[in-house]
Amino acid sequence: MKLNWFGNKQNHMLLKLVVAILLMGFAFRLVFFRSTTVSPILEQTPIARKSVVPNPNPSPNPNPNPKTVSPILEETNISQKSVVPIPIPIPIPNPNPNPNPNPPPPVHVQVQGNEDQVPPKENFEEKCDLLTGDWIPNPSGPTYTNQSCSLIESHQNCIDNGRPDTGYLYWRWNPRDCALPPFDPERFLEMMRNKTWALIGDSISRNHVQSLLCMLSQVEQAVQVYHDEDYRSKRWQFPSYNFSISVIWSPFLVKADIFEDFNGVSTSEVELYLDKLDKKWTDQYQNLDYMIISSGKWFLKTAIYHENDTVLGCHYCPKRNLTELGFDFAYRKSLRFVLDFIVSSNHKGLIFFRTSTPDHFENGEWSNGGNCLRKSPVKEGEMELKDLNRILRKVELEEFEKAALKASENGVNLKLLDLTMLSLLRPDGHPGPYREFYPYAKDKNATVQNDCLHWCLPGPIDYWNDVIMEMVVNG
């Protein structure tokens, strides 16, 4: 009996062991099976992968059907270049995932065409337009004063002549699309070592050369080494740099007999020779490294026109029995002759052709009581060129365009210095009545000649030099 009971007991234990093993195997398989399957709900949910940082500023129009990264791709060596990880709203693949475990938030970009294609150079470098801009406040003011520069002529020395307002001194020219460095007199002089400059034209050129000399005098005082009989043409030297600057009086650029005093009072018509260049500048031309050539305003004066030793006609000569040809006829013919000479000259320096600058006479003109009483710059569109200035400018731009093509073919470095519109915005920068010393000292109601053509020094004309230096340095 004991033996049978013992045998039965062993059979029961064996049976329990088998059942336990079977239960454990079933449980193990159940756990393993669940760990390797993904819930259908999870498969339909766009889960952000661990290596992707969501965009903290999502697009206002996100993709309604973003793609997800397949688990298979994560567990194999298949390239992910064709996969767009969510939720980054970039319509192209990312071929180089950021290995940084804390990458920066993705950037929304728009790419056209092949992402590996380098955009053309023109997309990165746009030519700077120095001459389109605005006059903006400049609290630091001018770099020189009428006290620090002794080269300012009396008609442009507005402060010394008693102009009471000074707001016109605190503006600077600011191109809209690029930075314009201020004129650097020391660098300019270093660049011009052993060089020669000349400003060729009328009294605006003389006005301009004073501005340039005053700015350079911060480094070294210029020494005057020449003047003509009327003190209209002059030359200065900077001894430490062996650098010279001249102003050459040639208001028409072609030969002219002028019967006019320093205040513009004429005793006879100008005799203008349209086919003969003025030797005052052509005799020095090949010895000059840099030139700024300009004309314009003097062609508005009464004149008799000559060509081939014959009188062709005139401009505004009612007392003469001559054909009225108009100032634009003479200006175009003269300017074309001058520019043809330049582009055919084989000159190896740099030549600027400066456009004529506008006057700002209001309520009249120079000869009939015109004045310029404004105290601040104007914005673009607030002031238009006068008809006469518009005609001059049209001739200048058309003739320069023709000449520039020939200059390029002949290797002559001819550049346009178009300062007309920049200057138009500064009606406040002229001497007005303060071309004379304290004009109202004896009579506050005195009738005074106003100058609304030339520029106070210091004044807006100083910023022409910023533009010129940038064109010289960077082309």
mmCIF file of C-alpha atoms in Angstrom, residues 111-337:
data_model
loop_
_atom_site.group_PDB
_atom_site.id
_atom_site.type_symbol
_atom_site.label_atom_id
_atom_site.label_comp_id
_atom_site.label_asym_id
_atom_site.label_seq_id
_atom_site.Cartn_x
_atom_site.Cartn_y
_atom_site.Cartn_z
ATOM 1 C CA VAL A 111 14.265 75.882 -52.567
ATOM 2 C CA GLN A 112 13.741 75.877 -56.309
ATOM 3 C CA GLY A 113 15.295 73.294 -58.529
ATOM 4 C CA ASN A 114 18.154 71.059 -57.497
ATOM 5 C CA GLU A 115 19.129 71.655 -53.866
ATOM 6 C CA ASP A 116 22.766 70.914 -54.678
ATOM 7 C CA GLN A 117 22.906 73.590 -57.378
ATOM 8 C CA VAL A 118 24.791 76.776 -56.416
ATOM 9 C CA PRO A 119 22.827 79.950 -57.273
ATOM 10 C CA PRO A 120 24.512 82.241 -59.767
ATOM 11 C CA LYS A 121 26.870 84.921 -58.444
ATOM 12 C CA GLU A 122 24.491 87.697 -59.439
ATOM 13 C CA ASN A 123 22.079 86.550 -56.715
ATOM 14 C CA PHE A 124 24.673 87.315 -54.057
ATOM 15 C CA GLU A 125 26.286 90.472 -55.413
ATOM 16 C CA GLU A 126 24.117 93.337 -56.527
ATOM 17 C CA LYS A 127 25.751 96.484 -57.779
ATOM 18 C CA CYS A 128 25.442 99.246 -55.250
ATOM 19 C CA ASP A 129 23.597 102.388 -56.385
ATOM 20 C CA LEU A 130 25.376 105.153 -54.492
ATOM 21 C CA LEU A 131 23.227 107.869 -56.005
ATOM 22 C CA THR A 132 19.762 106.696 -54.950
ATOM 23 C CA GLY A 133 19.111 107.429 -51.323
ATOM 24 C CA ASP A 134 18.088 109.998 -48.756
ATOM 25 C CA TRP A 135 19.590 112.718 -46.633
ATOM 26 C CA ILE A 136 19.470 111.544 -43.021
ATOM 27 C CA PRO A 137 20.321 113.310 -39.753
ATOM 28 C CA ASN A 138 24.011 113.436 -38.909
ATOM 29 C CA PRO A 139 24.477 114.628 -35.316
ATOM 30 C CA SER A 140 28.282 114.711 -35.632
ATOM 31 C CA GLY A 141 28.091 117.423 -38.288
ATOM 32 C CA PRO A 142 30.811 118.396 -40.794
ATOM 33 C CA THR A 143 34.415 117.270 -40.545
ATOM 34 C CA TYR A 144 35.764 120.814 -40.903
ATOM 35 C CA THR A 145 34.565 124.331 -40.141
ATOM 36 C CA ASN A 146 35.085 127.772 -41.608
ATOM 37 C CA GLN A 147 37.548 128.271 -38.756
ATOM 38 C CA SER A 148 39.649 125.181 -39.498
ATOM 39 C CA CYS A 149 39.768 125.714 -43.285
ATOM 40 C CA SER A 150 41.151 128.929 -44.714
ATOM 41 C CA LEU A 151 40.455 127.993 -48.344
ATOM 42 C CA ILE A 152 36.736 128.862 -48.387
ATOM 43 C CA GLU A 153 35.974 131.795 -50.662
ATOM 44 C CA SER A 154 33.857 134.553 -49.177
ATOM 45 C CA HIS A 155 30.745 133.920 -51.308
ATOM 46 C CA GLN A 156 30.447 130.371 -49.939
ATOM 47 C CA ASN A 157 31.464 131.152 -46.344
ATOM 48 C CA CYS A 158 27.880 131.258 -45.110
ATOM 49 C CA ILE A 159 28.635 131.050 -41.376
ATOM 50 C CA ASP A 160 31.218 133.803 -41.521
ATOM 51 C CA ASN A 161 28.768 135.906 -43.523
ATOM 52 C CA GLY A 162 26.202 135.658 -40.745
ATOM 53 C CA ARG A 163 23.805 132.906 -41.777
ATOM 54 C CA PRO A 164 21.890 132.413 -38.514
ATOM 55 C CA ASP A 165 20.626 128.821 -38.925
ATOM 56 C CA THR A 166 22.981 125.828 -38.787
ATOM 57 C CA GLY A 167 20.601 122.892 -39.213
ATOM 58 C CA TYR A 168 21.728 122.412 -42.827
ATOM 59 C CA LEU A 169 25.115 121.250 -41.503
ATOM 60 C CA TYR A 170 23.719 118.162 -39.762
ATOM 61 C CA TRP A 171 22.654 115.893 -42.610
ATOM 62 C CA ARG A 172 24.534 113.271 -44.575
ATOM 63 C CA TRP A 173 23.871 111.355 -47.783
ATOM 64 C CA ASN A 174 22.754 107.757 -47.232
ATOM 65 C CA PRO A 175 22.297 105.345 -50.186
ATOM 66 C CA ARG A 176 19.286 103.092 -49.635
ATOM 67 C CA ASP A 177 20.734 99.713 -50.567
ATOM 68 C CA CYS A 178 24.339 99.865 -49.394
ATOM 69 C CA ALA A 179 26.706 101.515 -46.974
ATOM 70 C CA LEU A 180 28.658 104.604 -48.018
ATOM 71 C CA PRO A 181 31.834 105.057 -45.941
ATOM 72 C CA PRO A 182 32.686 108.629 -45.008
ATOM 73 C CA PHE A 183 35.462 110.331 -46.910
ATOM 74 C CA ASP A 184 38.838 109.265 -45.503
ATOM 75 C CA PRO A 185 41.310 112.092 -46.214
ATOM 76 C CA GLU A 186 44.387 110.201 -45.074
ATOM 77 C CA ARG A 187 43.610 107.156 -47.195
ATOM 78 C CA PHE A 188 42.755 109.380 -50.149
ATOM 79 C CA LEU A 189 46.104 111.158 -49.959
ATOM 80 C CA GLU A 190 47.966 107.863 -49.678
ATOM 81 C CA MET A 191 46.168 106.564 -52.774
ATOM 82 C CA MET A 192 46.962 109.763 -54.657
ATOM 83 C CA ARG A 193 50.647 109.866 -53.867
ATOM 84 C CA ASN A 194 52.512 111.154 -56.950
ATOM 85 C CA LYS A 195 49.199 111.753 -58.773
ATOM 86 C CA THR A 196 47.434 114.769 -60.252
ATOM 87 C CA TRP A 197 43.761 115.734 -60.134
ATOM 88 C CA ALA A 198 41.861 118.444 -61.976
ATOM 89 C CA LEU A 199 38.301 119.704 -61.712
ATOM 90 C CA ILE A 200 37.419 121.248 -65.062
ATOM 91 C CA GLY A 201 34.361 123.430 -65.575
ATOM 92 C CA ASP A 202 32.615 126.473 -64.149
ATOM 93 C CA SER A 203 32.193 128.029 -60.699
ATOM 94 C CA ILE A 204 30.553 124.857 -59.321
ATOM 95 C CA SER A 205 33.865 123.092 -59.984
ATOM 96 C CA ARG A 206 35.608 125.878 -58.073
ATOM 97 C CA ASN A 207 33.069 125.450 -55.262
ATOM 98 C CA HIS A 208 33.740 121.706 -55.262
ATOM 99 C CA VAL A 209 37.531 121.960 -55.217
ATOM 100 C CA GLN A 210 37.326 124.123 -52.080
ATOM 101 C CA SER A 211 35.255 121.401 -50.399
ATOM 102 C CA LEU A 212 37.777 118.718 -51.333
ATOM 103 C CA LEU A 213 40.723 120.819 -50.183
ATOM 104 C CA CYS A 214 39.065 121.581 -46.845
ATOM 105 C CA MET A 215 38.485 117.882 -46.185
ATOM 106 C CA LEU A 216 42.070 116.995 -47.112
ATOM 107 C CA SER A 217 43.436 119.826 -44.980
ATOM 108 C CA GLN A 218 42.633 117.745 -41.899
ATOM 109 C CA VAL A 219 45.734 115.714 -42.789
ATOM 110 C CA GLU A 220 47.965 118.298 -44.453
ATOM 111 C CA GLN A 221 47.498 121.901 -45.463
ATOM 112 C CA ALA A 222 47.457 122.450 -49.212
ATOM 113 C CA VAL A 223 49.945 124.927 -50.659
ATOM 114 C CA GLN A 224 48.777 127.058 -53.580
ATOM 115 C CA VAL A 225 51.407 126.953 -56.318
ATOM 116 C CA TYR A 226 49.617 128.596 -59.264
ATOM 117 C CA HIS A 227 46.771 130.898 -60.243
ATOM 118 C CA ASP A 228 45.840 132.569 -63.502
ATOM 119 C CA GLU A 229 45.419 136.300 -63.968
ATOM 120 C CA ASP A 230 41.780 136.292 -62.827
ATOM 121 C CA TYR A 231 42.349 133.765 -60.006
ATOM 122 C CA ARG A 232 39.821 131.450 -61.617
ATOM 123 C CA SER A 233 42.212 128.623 -62.447
ATOM 124 C CA LYS A 234 44.412 127.494 -59.547
ATOM 125 C CA ARG A 235 46.630 124.619 -58.471
ATOM 126 C CA TRP A 236 47.513 123.341 -54.996
ATOM 127 C CA GLN A 237 50.178 120.938 -53.837
ATOM 128 C CA PHE A 238 50.323 118.501 -50.917
ATOM 129 C CA PRO A 239 54.118 118.345 -50.498
ATOM 130 C CA SER A 240 54.318 115.228 -48.314
ATOM 131 C CA TYR A 241 52.459 113.227 -50.940
ATOM 132 C CA ASN A 242 53.678 114.929 -54.125
ATOM 133 C CA PHE A 243 49.988 115.245 -54.970
ATOM 134 C CA SER A 244 48.426 118.186 -56.785
ATOM 135 C CA ILE A 245 44.840 119.335 -57.334
ATOM 136 C CA SER A 246 43.848 121.938 -59.910
ATOM 137 C CA VAL A 247 40.678 123.746 -60.810
ATOM 138 C CA ILE A 248 40.630 124.742 -64.466
ATOM 139 C CA TRP A 249 38.161 127.437 -65.422
ATOM 140 C CA SER A 250 36.438 126.326 -68.637
ATOM 141 C CA PRO A 251 32.671 126.832 -68.296
ATOM 142 C CA PHE A 252 31.861 125.742 -71.872
ATOM 143 C CA LEU A 253 34.725 123.233 -72.351
ATOM 144 C CA VAL A 254 34.937 124.588 -75.906
ATOM 145 C CA LYS A 255 36.560 127.877 -76.908
ATOM 146 C CA ALA A 256 34.588 130.920 -75.796
ATOM 147 C CA ASP A 257 35.038 134.672 -75.698
ATOM 148 C CA ILE A 258 33.295 135.844 -72.533
ATOM 149 C CA PHE A 259 32.468 139.441 -71.682
ATOM 150 C CA GLU A 260 31.333 139.124 -68.099
ATOM 151 C CA ASP A 261 32.608 140.233 -64.709
ATOM 152 C CA PHE A 262 32.931 138.176 -61.522
ATOM 153 C CA ASN A 263 29.349 139.015 -60.501
ATOM 154 C CA GLY A 264 27.879 137.758 -63.774
ATOM 155 C CA VAL A 265 27.238 141.127 -65.389
ATOM 156 C CA SER A 266 27.704 140.891 -69.183
ATOM 157 C CA THR A 267 28.588 143.647 -71.629
ATOM 158 C CA SER A 268 28.074 141.523 -74.761
ATOM 159 C CA GLU A 269 26.981 138.107 -75.930
ATOM 160 C CA VAL A 270 29.295 135.133 -75.489
ATOM 161 C CA GLU A 271 31.065 134.135 -78.698
ATOM 162 C CA LEU A 272 31.081 130.329 -78.670
ATOM 163 C CA TYR A 273 33.120 128.158 -81.063
ATOM 164 C CA LEU A 274 31.458 124.766 -81.212
ATOM 165 C CA ASP A 275 34.269 123.048 -83.145
ATOM 166 C CA LYS A 276 37.243 124.255 -81.078
ATOM 167 C CA LEU A 277 38.136 122.813 -77.678
ATOM 168 C CA ASP A 278 39.319 125.083 -74.896
ATOM 169 C CA LYS A 279 43.092 124.737 -74.713
ATOM 170 C CA LYS A 280 43.113 125.663 -71.038
ATOM 171 C CA TRP A 281 42.254 122.065 -70.250
ATOM 172 C CA THR A 282 43.276 120.152 -73.380
ATOM 173 C CA ASP A 283 46.895 121.336 -73.055
ATOM 174 C CA GLN A 284 47.079 119.679 -69.611
ATOM 175 C CA TYR A 285 44.861 116.710 -70.388
ATOM 176 C CA GLN A 286 47.462 113.979 -70.932
ATOM 177 C CA ASN A 287 49.362 114.951 -67.769
ATOM 178 C CA LEU A 288 46.342 114.479 -65.491
ATOM 179 C CA ASP A 289 45.694 111.182 -63.721
ATOM 180 C CA TYR A 290 42.149 112.013 -62.554
ATOM 181 C CA MET A 291 39.622 114.508 -63.877
ATOM 182 C CA ILE A 292 36.101 115.649 -63.096
ATOM 183 C CA ILE A 293 34.708 117.418 -66.166
ATOM 184 C CA SER A 294 31.411 119.295 -66.141
ATOM 185 C CA SER A 295 29.479 122.052 -67.828
ATOM 186 C CA GLY A 296 25.860 123.020 -68.456
ATOM 187 C CA LYS A 297 24.629 126.218 -66.809
ATOM 188 C CA TRP A 298 26.644 128.626 -68.938
ATOM 189 C CA PHE A 299 24.918 127.415 -72.087
ATOM 190 C CA LEU A 300 21.775 129.159 -70.868
ATOM 191 C CA LYS A 301 23.444 132.535 -71.422
ATOM 192 C CA THR A 302 22.975 134.663 -74.512
ATOM 193 C CA ALA A 303 25.526 133.469 -77.080
ATOM 194 C CA ILE A 304 26.532 133.583 -80.720
ATOM 195 C CA TYR A 305 27.455 130.172 -82.168
ATOM 196 C CA HIS A 306 30.391 129.677 -84.540
ATOM 197 C CA GLU A 307 31.474 126.619 -86.526
ATOM 198 C CA ASN A 308 34.000 126.351 -89.365
ATOM 199 C CA ASP A 309 34.667 130.072 -88.933
ATOM 200 C CA THR A 310 31.039 130.793 -89.761
ATOM 201 C CA VAL A 311 28.242 132.115 -87.578
ATOM 202 C CA LEU A 312 25.585 129.428 -87.352
ATOM 203 C CA GLY A 313 23.049 131.252 -85.230
ATOM 204 C CA CYS A 314 22.512 132.140 -81.599
ATOM 205 C CA HIS A 315 20.630 131.662 -78.372
ATOM 206 C CA TYR A 316 18.408 134.536 -77.260
ATOM 207 C CA CYS A 317 19.740 137.345 -79.433
ATOM 208 C CA PRO A 318 16.640 139.339 -80.439
ATOM 209 C CA LYS A 319 18.730 142.346 -81.486
ATOM 210 C CA ARG A 320 20.688 140.238 -83.972
ATOM 211 C CA ASN A 321 19.451 139.068 -87.334
ATOM 212 C CA LEU A 322 20.446 135.472 -86.591
ATOM 213 C CA THR A 323 18.738 132.114 -86.475
ATOM 214 C CA GLU A 324 17.628 131.103 -82.997
ATOM 215 C CA LEU A 325 19.140 127.625 -82.504
ATOM 216 C CA GLY A 326 18.548 127.159 -78.789
ATOM 217 C CA PHE A 327 20.959 126.422 -75.978
ATOM 218 C CA ASP A 328 20.318 122.669 -76.197
ATOM 219 C CA PHE A 329 21.615 122.636 -79.786
ATOM 220 C CA ALA A 330 24.901 124.207 -78.714
ATOM 221 C CA TYR A 331 25.223 122.100 -75.563
ATOM 222 C CA ARG A 332 24.699 118.830 -77.407
ATOM 223 C CA LYS A 333 27.123 119.757 -80.178
ATOM 224 C CA SER A 334 29.806 120.952 -77.749
ATOM 225 C CA LEU A 335 29.421 118.027 -75.367
ATOM 226 C CA ARG A 336 29.622 115.508 -78.193
ATOM 227 C CA PHE A 337 32.808 117.186 -79.437
#
